[in-house]
Short mmCIF file of C-alpha atoms in Angstrom, two decimals:
data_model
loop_
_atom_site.label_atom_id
_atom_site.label_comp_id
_atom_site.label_asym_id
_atom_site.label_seq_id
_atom_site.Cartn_x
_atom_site.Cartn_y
_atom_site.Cartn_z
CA UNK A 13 95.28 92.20 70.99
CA UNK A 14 99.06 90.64 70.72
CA UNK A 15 99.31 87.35 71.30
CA UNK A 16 102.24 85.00 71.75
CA UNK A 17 102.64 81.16 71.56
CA UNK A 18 105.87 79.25 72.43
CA UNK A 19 106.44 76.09 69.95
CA UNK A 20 109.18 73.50 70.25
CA UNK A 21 109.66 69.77 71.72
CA UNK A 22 109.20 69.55 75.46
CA UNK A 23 112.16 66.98 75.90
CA UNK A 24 115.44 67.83 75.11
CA UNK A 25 118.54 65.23 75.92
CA UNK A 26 121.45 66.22 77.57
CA UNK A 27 124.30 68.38 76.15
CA UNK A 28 122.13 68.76 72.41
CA UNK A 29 120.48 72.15 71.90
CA UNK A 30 116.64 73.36 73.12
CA UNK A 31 115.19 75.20 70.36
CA UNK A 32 111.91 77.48 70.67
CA UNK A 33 109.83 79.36 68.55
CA UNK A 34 107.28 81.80 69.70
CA UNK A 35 104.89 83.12 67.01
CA UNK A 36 103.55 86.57 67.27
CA UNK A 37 99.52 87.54 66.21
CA UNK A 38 97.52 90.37 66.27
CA UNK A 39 100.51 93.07 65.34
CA UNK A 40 103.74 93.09 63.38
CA UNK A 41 107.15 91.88 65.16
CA UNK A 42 108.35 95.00 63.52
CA UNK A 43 106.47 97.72 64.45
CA UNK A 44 106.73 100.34 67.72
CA UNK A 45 109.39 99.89 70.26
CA UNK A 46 109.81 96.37 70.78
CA UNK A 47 111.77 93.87 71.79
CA UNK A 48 111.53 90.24 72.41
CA UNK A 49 112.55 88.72 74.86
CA UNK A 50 112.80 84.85 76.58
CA UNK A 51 112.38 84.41 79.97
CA UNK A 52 112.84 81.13 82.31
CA UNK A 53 111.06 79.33 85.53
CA UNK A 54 112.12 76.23 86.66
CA UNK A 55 109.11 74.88 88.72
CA UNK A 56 108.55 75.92 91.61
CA UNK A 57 111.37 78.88 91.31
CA UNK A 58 111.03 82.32 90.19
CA UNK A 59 111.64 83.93 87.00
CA UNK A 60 115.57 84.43 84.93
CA UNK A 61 115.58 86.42 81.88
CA UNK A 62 117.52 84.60 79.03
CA UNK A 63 117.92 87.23 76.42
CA UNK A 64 116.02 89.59 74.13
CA UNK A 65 116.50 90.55 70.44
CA UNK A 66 115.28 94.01 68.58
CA UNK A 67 113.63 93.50 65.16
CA UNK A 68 117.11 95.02 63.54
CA UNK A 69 118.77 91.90 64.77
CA UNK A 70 120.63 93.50 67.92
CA UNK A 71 120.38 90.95 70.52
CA UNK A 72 121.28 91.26 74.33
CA UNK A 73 121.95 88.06 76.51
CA UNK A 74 121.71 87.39 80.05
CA UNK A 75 125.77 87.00 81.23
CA UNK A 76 125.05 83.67 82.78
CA UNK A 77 123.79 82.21 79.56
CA UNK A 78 125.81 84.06 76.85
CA UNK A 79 127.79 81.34 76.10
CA UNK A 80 125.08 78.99 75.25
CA UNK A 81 122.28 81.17 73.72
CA UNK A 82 120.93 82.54 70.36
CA UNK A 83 118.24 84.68 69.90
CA UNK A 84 117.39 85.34 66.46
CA UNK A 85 114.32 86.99 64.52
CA UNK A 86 112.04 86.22 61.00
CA UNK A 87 110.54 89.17 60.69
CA UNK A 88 108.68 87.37 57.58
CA UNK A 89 107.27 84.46 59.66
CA UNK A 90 106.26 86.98 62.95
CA UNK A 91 108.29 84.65 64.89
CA UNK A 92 111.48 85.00 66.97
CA UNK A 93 113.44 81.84 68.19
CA UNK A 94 115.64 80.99 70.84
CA UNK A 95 118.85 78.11 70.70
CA UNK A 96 120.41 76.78 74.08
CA UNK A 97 123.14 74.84 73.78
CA UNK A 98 124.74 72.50 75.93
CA UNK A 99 121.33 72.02 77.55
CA UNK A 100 122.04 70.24 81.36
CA UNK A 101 119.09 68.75 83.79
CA UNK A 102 119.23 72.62 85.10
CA UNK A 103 117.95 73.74 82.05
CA UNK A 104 114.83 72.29 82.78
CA UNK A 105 112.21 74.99 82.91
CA UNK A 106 108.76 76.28 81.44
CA UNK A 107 109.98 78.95 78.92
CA UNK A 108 108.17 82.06 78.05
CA UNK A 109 108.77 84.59 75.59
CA UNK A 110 107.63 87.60 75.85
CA UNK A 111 106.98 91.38 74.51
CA UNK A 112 109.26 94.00 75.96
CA UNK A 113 107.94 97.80 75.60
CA UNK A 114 110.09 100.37 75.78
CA UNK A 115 109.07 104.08 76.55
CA UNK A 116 112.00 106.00 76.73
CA UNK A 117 114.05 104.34 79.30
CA UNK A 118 111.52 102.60 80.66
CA UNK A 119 111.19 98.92 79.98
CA UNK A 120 108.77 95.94 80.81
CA UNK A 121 107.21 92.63 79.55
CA UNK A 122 103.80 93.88 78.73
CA UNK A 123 102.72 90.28 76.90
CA UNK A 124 103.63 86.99 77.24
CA UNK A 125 103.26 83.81 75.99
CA UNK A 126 101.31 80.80 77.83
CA UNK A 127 104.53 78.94 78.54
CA UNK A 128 105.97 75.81 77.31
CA UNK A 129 107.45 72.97 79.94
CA UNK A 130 110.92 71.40 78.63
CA UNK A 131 112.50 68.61 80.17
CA UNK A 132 115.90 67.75 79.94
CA UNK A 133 116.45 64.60 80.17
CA UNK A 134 117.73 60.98 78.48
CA UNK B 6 125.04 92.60 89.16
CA UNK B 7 121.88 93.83 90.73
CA UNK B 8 120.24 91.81 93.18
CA UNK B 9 116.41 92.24 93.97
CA UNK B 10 115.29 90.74 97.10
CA UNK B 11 111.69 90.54 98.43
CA UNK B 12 109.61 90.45 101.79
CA UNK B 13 108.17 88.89 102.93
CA UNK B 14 108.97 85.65 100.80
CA UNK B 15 104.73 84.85 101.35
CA UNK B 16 101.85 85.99 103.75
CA UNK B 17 98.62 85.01 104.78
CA UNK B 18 95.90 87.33 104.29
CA UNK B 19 92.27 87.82 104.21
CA UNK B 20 89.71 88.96 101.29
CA UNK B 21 89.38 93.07 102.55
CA UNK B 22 93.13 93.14 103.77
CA UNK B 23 95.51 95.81 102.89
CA UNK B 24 98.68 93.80 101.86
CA UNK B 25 102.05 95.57 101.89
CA UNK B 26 105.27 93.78 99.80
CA UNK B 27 107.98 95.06 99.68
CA UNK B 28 111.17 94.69 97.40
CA UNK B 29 114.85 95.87 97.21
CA UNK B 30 117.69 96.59 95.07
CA UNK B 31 121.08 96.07 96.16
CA UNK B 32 122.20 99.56 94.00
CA UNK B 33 120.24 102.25 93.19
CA UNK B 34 117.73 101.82 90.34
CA UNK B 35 116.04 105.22 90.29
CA UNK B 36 112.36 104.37 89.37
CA UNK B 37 113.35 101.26 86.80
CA UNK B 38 111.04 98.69 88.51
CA UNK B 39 108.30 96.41 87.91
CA UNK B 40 106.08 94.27 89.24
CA UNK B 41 104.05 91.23 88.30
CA UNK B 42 101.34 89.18 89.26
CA UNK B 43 101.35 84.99 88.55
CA UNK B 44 99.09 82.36 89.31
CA UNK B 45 99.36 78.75 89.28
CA UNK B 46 100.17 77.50 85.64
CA UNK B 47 99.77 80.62 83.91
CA UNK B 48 102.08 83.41 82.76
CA UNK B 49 103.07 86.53 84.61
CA UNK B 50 101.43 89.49 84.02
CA UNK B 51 102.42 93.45 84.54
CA UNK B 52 100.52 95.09 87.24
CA UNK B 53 102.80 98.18 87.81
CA UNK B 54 105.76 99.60 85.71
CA UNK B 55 108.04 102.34 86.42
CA UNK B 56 107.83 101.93 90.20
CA UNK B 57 104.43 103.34 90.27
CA UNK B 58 102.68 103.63 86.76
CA UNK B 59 99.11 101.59 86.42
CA UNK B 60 99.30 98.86 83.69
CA UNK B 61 96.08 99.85 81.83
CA UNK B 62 93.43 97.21 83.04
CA UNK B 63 94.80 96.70 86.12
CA UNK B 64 92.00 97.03 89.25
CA UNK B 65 93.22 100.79 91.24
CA UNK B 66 93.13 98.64 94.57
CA UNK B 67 96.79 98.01 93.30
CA UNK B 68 99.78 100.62 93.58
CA UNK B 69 103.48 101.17 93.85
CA UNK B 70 105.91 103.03 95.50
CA UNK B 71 109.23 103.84 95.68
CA UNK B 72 112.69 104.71 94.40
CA UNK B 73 116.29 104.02 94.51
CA UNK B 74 116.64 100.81 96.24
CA UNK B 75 113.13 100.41 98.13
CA UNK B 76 109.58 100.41 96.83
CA UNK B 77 106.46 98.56 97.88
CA UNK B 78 103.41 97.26 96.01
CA UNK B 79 100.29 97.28 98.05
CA UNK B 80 96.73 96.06 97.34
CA UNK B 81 94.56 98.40 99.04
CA UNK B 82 91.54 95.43 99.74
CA UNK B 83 92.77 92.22 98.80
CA UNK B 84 90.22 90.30 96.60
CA UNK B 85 89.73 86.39 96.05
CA UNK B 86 91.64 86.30 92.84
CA UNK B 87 94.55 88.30 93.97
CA UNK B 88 95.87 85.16 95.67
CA UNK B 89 99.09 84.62 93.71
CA UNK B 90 102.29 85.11 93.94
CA UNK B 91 103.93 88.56 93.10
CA UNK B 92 107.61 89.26 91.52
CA UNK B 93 109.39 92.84 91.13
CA UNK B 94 111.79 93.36 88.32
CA UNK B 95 114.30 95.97 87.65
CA UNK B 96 115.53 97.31 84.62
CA UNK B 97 117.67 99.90 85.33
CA UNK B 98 120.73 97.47 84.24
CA UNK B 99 119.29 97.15 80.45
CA UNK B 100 120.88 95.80 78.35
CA UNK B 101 123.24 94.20 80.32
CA UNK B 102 119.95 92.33 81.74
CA UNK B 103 117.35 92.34 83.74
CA UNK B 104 116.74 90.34 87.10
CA UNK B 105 113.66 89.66 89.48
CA UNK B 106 113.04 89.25 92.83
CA UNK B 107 112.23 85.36 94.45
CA UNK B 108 108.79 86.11 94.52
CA UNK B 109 105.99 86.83 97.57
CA UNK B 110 103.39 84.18 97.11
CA UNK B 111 100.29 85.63 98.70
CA UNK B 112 97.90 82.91 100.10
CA UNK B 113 94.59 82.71 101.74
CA UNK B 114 94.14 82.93 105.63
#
């Protein structure tokens, strides 16, 4: 069974950069068609998908957020990590990451992680 | 940019009802849609994906519908933990992104 489990510090001042982790057990970030993916809900609100990177290293990023986000991968650790820079009060959010199957040219967030709240704030 | 809207945006319902939501694209997204299930304080998680493919575990009292810019989910008998609230996602725009819908939060009567 995959499991996934955001790490990071749930308070973040304004304008430095949120950084996340999210550790991967019970399979190999690198095998079967995968990607991984970080997803956003600011409470009460519904759900904005940040980005997602392939084990290769090819990342996509939502438009919105390109400017301010990196998505990269260890491979070595089972982890994939997310930077957003420039973080505002509206970054506030629980973050999830999550495990994106592809089957053909289908795609969809089969696991996720628990969630992790961070604040933005001074 | 697609836009995925939702309705209604939450209902009232009763344990045994059939419960109908609905969701829509503002372009065509063939079949590229999924839907989710979230409660309170916990992650979503995939009911339905490719419009109208069973996530294995899910309970058969839920099923989709659709394609091109309108589909449904419906739970055929509504049960006491199905009281959450419900998001559809398309991905017919990968890898330029995905986007959900606001949500249908589906309460208790």
């Amino acid at each position: 069974q995959v499991q996934l489990q955001e790490s990071g510090p749930g308070l973040v001042k304004p304008s430095q950069t949120l950084s996340l982790t999210c550790t991967v057990s019970g399979g190999s970030i690198s095998s079967g068609s995968y990607y991984w993916s970080w997803i956003r809900q600011p409470a009460g609100k519904g759900l904005e998908w940040i980005g997602r990177i392939y084990t290769s290293g090819s990342t996509n990023y939502n438009p919105s957020l390109k400017s301010r986000v990196t998505i990269s991968v260890d491979t070595s650790k089972n982890q994939f990590s997310l930077k957003l820079s420039s973080v505002t009060a509206a970054d506030t959010a629980v973050y999830y990451c999550a495990r994106e199957r592809q089957q053909l040219v289908l795609f969809y967030f089969d696991y996720w992680g628990q969630g992790t709240l961070v604040t933005v704030s001074s | 940019d697609i836009q995925m809207t939702q309705s209604p945006s939450s209902l009232s319902a009763s344990v045994g009802d059939r419960v109908t939501i609905t969701c829509r694209a503002s372009q065509s997204i063939s079949s590229y849609l999924n839907w989710y299930q979230q409660k309170p304080g916990k992650a979503p998680k995939l009911l339905i994906y490719a419009a109208s493919s069973l996530q294995s575990g899910v309970p058969s009292r839920f099923s989709g519908s659709g394609s091109g810019t309108d589909f449904t989910l419906t739970i055929s008998s509504l049960q006491p933990e199905d009281f959450a609230t419900y998001y559809c996602q398309q991905s017919y725009s990968t890898p330029r992104g995905f986007t959900f819908g606001p949500g249908t939060k589906v309460d208790i009567k």
